[in-house]
Structures are given as C-alpha cells and as structure tokens.
mmCIF file of C-alpha atoms and ligand atoms in Angstrom:
data_model
loop_
_atom_site.group_PDB
_atom_site.id
_atom_site.type_symbol
_atom_site.label_atom_id
_atom_site.label_comp_id
_atom_site.label_asym_id
_atom_site.label_seq_id
_atom_site.Cartn_x
_atom_site.Cartn_y
_atom_site.Cartn_z
ATOM 1 C CA UNK A 16 39.053 15.913 7.727
ATOM 2 C CA UNK A 17 37.402 18.900 9.209
ATOM 3 C CA UNK A 18 35.090 21.156 7.126
ATOM 4 C CA UNK A 19 33.606 24.569 7.702
ATOM 5 C CA UNK A 20 31.326 26.784 5.616
ATOM 6 C CA UNK A 21 31.670 30.477 6.299
ATOM 7 C CA UNK A 22 29.791 33.524 4.945
ATOM 8 C CA UNK A 23 32.282 36.297 5.699
ATOM 9 C CA UNK A 24 35.923 37.205 6.470
ATOM 10 C CA UNK A 25 34.821 37.546 10.105
ATOM 11 C CA UNK A 26 33.622 33.999 10.217
ATOM 12 C CA UNK A 27 36.878 32.874 8.692
ATOM 13 C CA UNK A 28 38.663 34.479 11.568
ATOM 14 C CA UNK A 29 36.500 32.526 13.994
ATOM 15 C CA UNK A 30 37.230 29.262 12.177
ATOM 16 C CA UNK A 31 40.928 30.127 12.305
ATOM 17 C CA UNK A 32 40.728 29.970 16.126
ATOM 18 C CA UNK A 33 39.446 26.412 15.895
ATOM 19 C CA UNK A 34 42.114 25.520 13.363
ATOM 20 C CA UNK A 35 44.831 27.111 15.494
ATOM 21 C CA UNK A 36 43.909 24.841 18.412
ATOM 22 C CA UNK A 37 44.404 21.766 16.203
ATOM 23 C CA UNK A 38 47.848 22.779 14.850
ATOM 24 C CA UNK A 39 50.551 22.126 17.472
ATOM 25 C CA UNK A 40 54.045 23.586 17.437
ATOM 26 C CA UNK A 41 56.015 22.043 14.625
ATOM 27 C CA UNK A 42 52.972 21.741 12.329
ATOM 28 C CA UNK A 43 53.726 22.215 8.706
ATOM 29 C CA UNK A 44 50.678 23.645 6.947
ATOM 30 C CA UNK A 45 50.064 23.842 3.208
ATOM 31 C CA UNK A 46 47.608 26.670 2.520
ATOM 32 C CA UNK A 47 45.810 26.075 -0.726
ATOM 33 C CA UNK A 48 43.261 28.205 -2.556
ATOM 34 C CA UNK A 49 42.778 30.540 -5.474
ATOM 35 C CA UNK A 50 43.989 34.144 -5.600
ATOM 36 C CA UNK A 51 42.020 36.099 -3.016
ATOM 37 C CA UNK A 52 40.504 32.998 -1.397
ATOM 38 C CA UNK A 53 41.755 34.208 2.025
ATOM 39 C CA UNK A 54 45.031 32.379 2.739
ATOM 40 C CA UNK A 55 46.752 35.490 4.073
ATOM 41 C CA UNK A 56 43.665 36.574 5.979
ATOM 42 C CA UNK A 57 43.533 33.191 7.649
ATOM 43 C CA UNK A 58 47.232 33.396 8.456
ATOM 44 C CA UNK A 59 46.756 36.693 10.334
ATOM 45 C CA UNK A 60 44.107 35.095 12.566
ATOM 46 C CA UNK A 61 46.182 31.985 13.172
ATOM 47 C CA UNK A 62 49.226 33.992 14.257
ATOM 48 C CA UNK A 63 47.017 36.046 16.588
ATOM 49 C CA UNK A 64 45.347 32.916 17.980
ATOM 50 C CA UNK A 65 48.741 31.450 18.849
ATOM 51 C CA UNK A 66 49.458 34.592 20.877
ATOM 52 C CA UNK A 67 52.425 35.511 18.740
ATOM 53 C CA UNK A 68 53.228 39.190 18.509
ATOM 54 C CA UNK A 69 53.233 40.079 14.844
ATOM 55 C CA UNK A 70 54.238 43.698 15.309
ATOM 56 C CA UNK A 71 52.998 45.151 12.050
ATOM 57 C CA UNK A 72 50.158 42.955 10.859
ATOM 58 C CA UNK A 73 51.027 40.037 8.627
ATOM 59 C CA UNK A 74 50.945 41.329 5.068
ATOM 60 C CA UNK A 75 50.878 39.169 1.949
ATOM 61 C CA UNK A 76 54.599 38.330 1.559
ATOM 62 C CA UNK A 77 54.482 38.731 -2.180
ATOM 63 C CA UNK A 78 58.008 40.189 -2.362
ATOM 64 C CA UNK A 79 59.341 39.002 0.977
ATOM 65 C CA UNK A 80 58.949 35.277 0.602
ATOM 66 C CA UNK A 81 59.505 34.395 4.216
ATOM 67 C CA UNK A 82 57.985 36.214 7.222
ATOM 68 C CA UNK A 83 59.039 35.275 10.715
ATOM 69 C CA UNK A 84 56.919 35.897 13.804
ATOM 70 C CA UNK A 85 57.982 35.689 17.432
ATOM 71 C CA UNK A 86 61.362 35.863 19.088
ATOM 72 C CA UNK A 87 62.585 33.174 18.938
ATOM 73 C CA UNK A 88 60.596 32.503 15.738
ATOM 74 C CA UNK A 89 57.364 30.640 16.549
ATOM 75 C CA UNK A 90 55.659 30.997 13.172
ATOM 76 C CA UNK A 91 57.025 31.148 9.627
ATOM 77 C CA UNK A 92 54.703 32.414 6.879
ATOM 78 C CA UNK A 93 56.005 31.521 3.467
ATOM 79 C CA UNK A 94 54.486 32.448 0.064
ATOM 80 C CA UNK A 95 55.673 30.401 -2.889
ATOM 81 C CA UNK A 96 53.451 32.122 -5.495
ATOM 82 C CA UNK A 97 56.405 33.683 -7.286
ATOM 83 C CA UNK A 98 58.779 30.843 -6.911
ATOM 84 C CA UNK A 99 59.345 28.845 -10.100
ATOM 85 C CA UNK A 100 61.993 26.232 -9.711
ATOM 86 C CA UNK A 101 63.032 23.553 -7.156
ATOM 87 C CA UNK A 102 66.454 25.228 -7.147
ATOM 88 C CA UNK A 103 64.857 28.410 -5.854
ATOM 89 C CA UNK A 104 62.917 26.373 -3.324
ATOM 90 C CA UNK A 105 66.063 24.799 -1.907
ATOM 91 C CA UNK A 106 67.843 28.155 -2.062
ATOM 92 C CA UNK A 107 65.399 29.592 0.494
ATOM 93 C CA UNK A 108 66.645 27.149 3.153
ATOM 94 C CA UNK A 109 63.158 25.853 3.713
ATOM 95 C CA UNK A 110 64.339 22.467 4.802
ATOM 96 C CA UNK A 111 65.929 24.017 7.938
ATOM 97 C CA UNK A 112 62.728 25.977 8.575
ATOM 98 C CA UNK A 113 60.650 22.785 8.375
ATOM 99 C CA UNK A 114 62.835 21.195 11.028
ATOM 100 C CA UNK A 115 62.945 24.239 13.356
ATOM 101 C CA UNK A 116 60.052 23.179 15.525
ATOM 102 C CA UNK A 117 58.122 26.383 14.705
ATOM 103 C CA UNK A 118 54.762 26.280 12.980
ATOM 104 C CA UNK A 119 55.137 26.820 9.219
ATOM 105 C CA UNK A 120 52.394 28.156 7.002
ATOM 106 C CA UNK A 121 53.028 27.780 3.282
ATOM 107 C CA UNK A 122 50.849 29.658 0.788
ATOM 108 C CA UNK A 123 50.809 28.090 -2.703
ATOM 109 C CA UNK A 124 52.622 25.089 -1.240
ATOM 110 C CA UNK A 125 50.881 22.762 -3.751
ATOM 111 C CA UNK A 126 53.217 24.200 -6.411
ATOM 112 C CA UNK A 127 56.053 22.307 -4.726
ATOM 113 C CA UNK A 128 54.082 19.537 -3.026
ATOM 114 C CA UNK A 129 56.740 16.865 -3.653
ATOM 115 C CA UNK A 130 59.300 19.001 -1.861
ATOM 116 C CA UNK A 131 57.147 19.665 1.231
ATOM 117 C CA UNK A 132 57.415 17.347 4.268
ATOM 118 C CA UNK A 133 55.084 14.421 3.771
ATOM 119 C CA UNK A 134 53.870 14.839 7.357
ATOM 120 C CA UNK A 135 51.798 17.975 7.024
ATOM 121 C CA UNK A 136 48.381 19.532 7.234
ATOM 122 C CA UNK A 137 46.522 20.906 4.239
ATOM 123 C CA UNK A 138 44.161 23.799 4.719
ATOM 124 C CA UNK A 139 42.132 24.507 1.626
ATOM 125 C CA UNK A 140 39.958 27.558 1.097
ATOM 126 C CA UNK A 141 37.513 27.548 -1.774
ATOM 127 C CA UNK A 142 35.328 30.359 -2.993
ATOM 128 C CA UNK A 143 31.641 29.564 -2.565
ATOM 129 C CA UNK A 144 30.069 32.747 -4.006
ATOM 130 C CA UNK A 145 30.611 36.293 -2.788
ATOM 131 C CA UNK A 146 32.264 36.267 0.618
ATOM 132 C CA UNK A 147 31.334 32.631 1.274
ATOM 133 C CA UNK A 148 34.123 30.047 1.578
ATOM 134 C CA UNK A 149 34.418 26.356 2.188
ATOM 135 C CA UNK A 150 37.414 25.632 4.430
ATOM 136 C CA UNK A 151 38.831 22.147 4.961
ATOM 137 C CA UNK A 152 41.617 20.886 7.169
ATOM 138 C CA UNK A 153 43.222 17.581 6.257
ATOM 139 C CA UNK A 154 45.784 15.795 8.409
ATOM 140 C CA UNK A 155 48.349 14.088 6.190
ATOM 141 C CA UNK A 156 50.602 12.939 9.043
HETATM 142 N N1 ATP B 203 35.024 34.502 3.975
HETATM 143 C C1 ATP B 203 36.217 35.130 3.726
HETATM 144 N N2 ATP B 203 37.356 34.633 4.201
HETATM 145 C C2 ATP B 203 38.542 35.271 3.973
HETATM 146 N N3 ATP B 203 38.682 36.403 3.277
HETATM 147 C C3 ATP B 203 37.537 36.973 2.769
HETATM 148 C C4 ATP B 203 36.273 36.394 2.950
HETATM 149 N N4 ATP B 203 35.322 37.151 2.366
HETATM 150 C C5 ATP B 203 35.991 38.124 1.769
HETATM 151 N N5 ATP B 203 37.325 38.069 2.035
HETATM 152 C C6 ATP B 203 38.284 39.043 1.491
HETATM 153 O O1 ATP B 203 39.024 38.405 0.451
HETATM 154 C C7 ATP B 203 40.391 38.863 0.499
HETATM 155 C C8 ATP B 203 41.336 37.666 0.702
HETATM 156 O O2 ATP B 203 42.610 38.164 0.508
HETATM 157 P P1 ATP B 203 43.833 37.317 0.938
HETATM 158 O O3 ATP B 203 45.064 38.175 0.671
HETATM 159 O O4 ATP B 203 43.702 36.809 2.311
HETATM 160 O O5 ATP B 203 43.816 36.080 -0.056
HETATM 161 P P2 ATP B 203 44.995 35.039 -0.477
HETATM 162 O O6 ATP B 203 44.355 33.749 -0.604
HETATM 163 O O7 ATP B 203 46.100 35.178 0.488
HETATM 164 O O8 ATP B 203 45.399 35.598 -1.919
HETATM 165 P P3 ATP B 203 46.801 35.481 -2.679
HETATM 166 O O9 ATP B 203 46.749 34.140 -3.407
HETATM 167 O O10 ATP B 203 46.770 36.584 -3.629
HETATM 168 O O11 ATP B 203 47.920 35.520 -1.679
HETATM 169 C C9 ATP B 203 40.508 39.869 1.638
HETATM 170 O O12 ATP B 203 40.316 41.141 1.113
HETATM 171 C C10 ATP B 203 39.339 39.429 2.543
HETATM 172 O O13 ATP B 203 38.821 40.519 3.295
HETATM 173 MG MG1 MG B 204 48.142 35.569 0.210
#
C-alpha cells in the first residue's frame, strides 16, 4: 500500500502524477472517499498525467454516468453515486468496459464492490481537516 498526506488540492494533483505512473493501461481503479473528498479532482490530474486529451475538462459525471477520454478510448471515468441496483449496473455495459484494455476509474465503486473486477486498485481519499487529505493506493491484484 502507498500512502500520501497532502495539504491542498495542488498537492493532490502532484500525488496524482505518482499514482498515474503506477497504474498501467487496463488498470481498474475504485475511487473511494466521502462527498467532496477529491475523487473527481484526482481524476482530472490522472487523465492529464496519462497525456490523454480531455477536450473540455473532466467534470463530475453526476448525470452522465460514463465519460470517455481519448480516441480510441484510453480512460473511462464512471460515477456510480446515483446508481441503485445491480440491474442498472449491468445495464451500463460496464463488464465490456472493464475488459476493453483502457484504464477505468470508478467513483463510488464501493457501492457495487462485489460486481467490480477482483483484480483492481483502490484509491481512497479521506478528509484530514480543511484542505488536508490522506490518500492511499492499494493493489488488490
Ligand atoms: N487536498 C485536496 N484534494 C482534492 N480536492 C481538494 C483538496 N482540498 C480542497 N479540495 C477541493 O475539494 C473539492 C473536491 O471536489 P471533487 O468534486 O473532486 O470531490 P469528489 O470526491 O469527486 O466528490 P463527489 O463525491 O461529490 O463526486 C474541490 O472543490 C477541490 O478543489
Ligand atoms: Mg466526484
């Protein structure tokens, strides 16, 4: 497990570069953390670090559940916050996405942990007072 303690969003972006280097193509990443912890902020930095053109910046896909970056797609950013049932999960065609070979970042993935690939990374962001955060990267593969 890797662990970082950061004091600002700027420092989170720097940590994202280190994390990006550890996550190879095909990596499935569960992004876990409370509302406003910084999951989407971290995603933006990861996509940039992988050199993927994100056109308009990556916005929290609250209504669009799946965002695709790159042509062909190199990063999928999925937000399961509003998803409620396994049926909805399967309806999104996520299983194909997990096997696509692209990197896949899943916000609120823990809601459907049993349905995610067992071989995955978990990035957890925890509030640590103000703008401080504790960030951990666990390799479950
Ligand atoms: N150390 C930090 N790391 C990341 N974001 C930070 C940090 N300090 C402050 N912030 C701010 O906290 C907010 C995090 O919002 P963000 O949308 O990334 O969170 P989220 O975890 O994706 O939330 P949600 O669960 O609603 O999707 C941003 O406004 C960001 O600027
Ligand atoms: Mg978010």
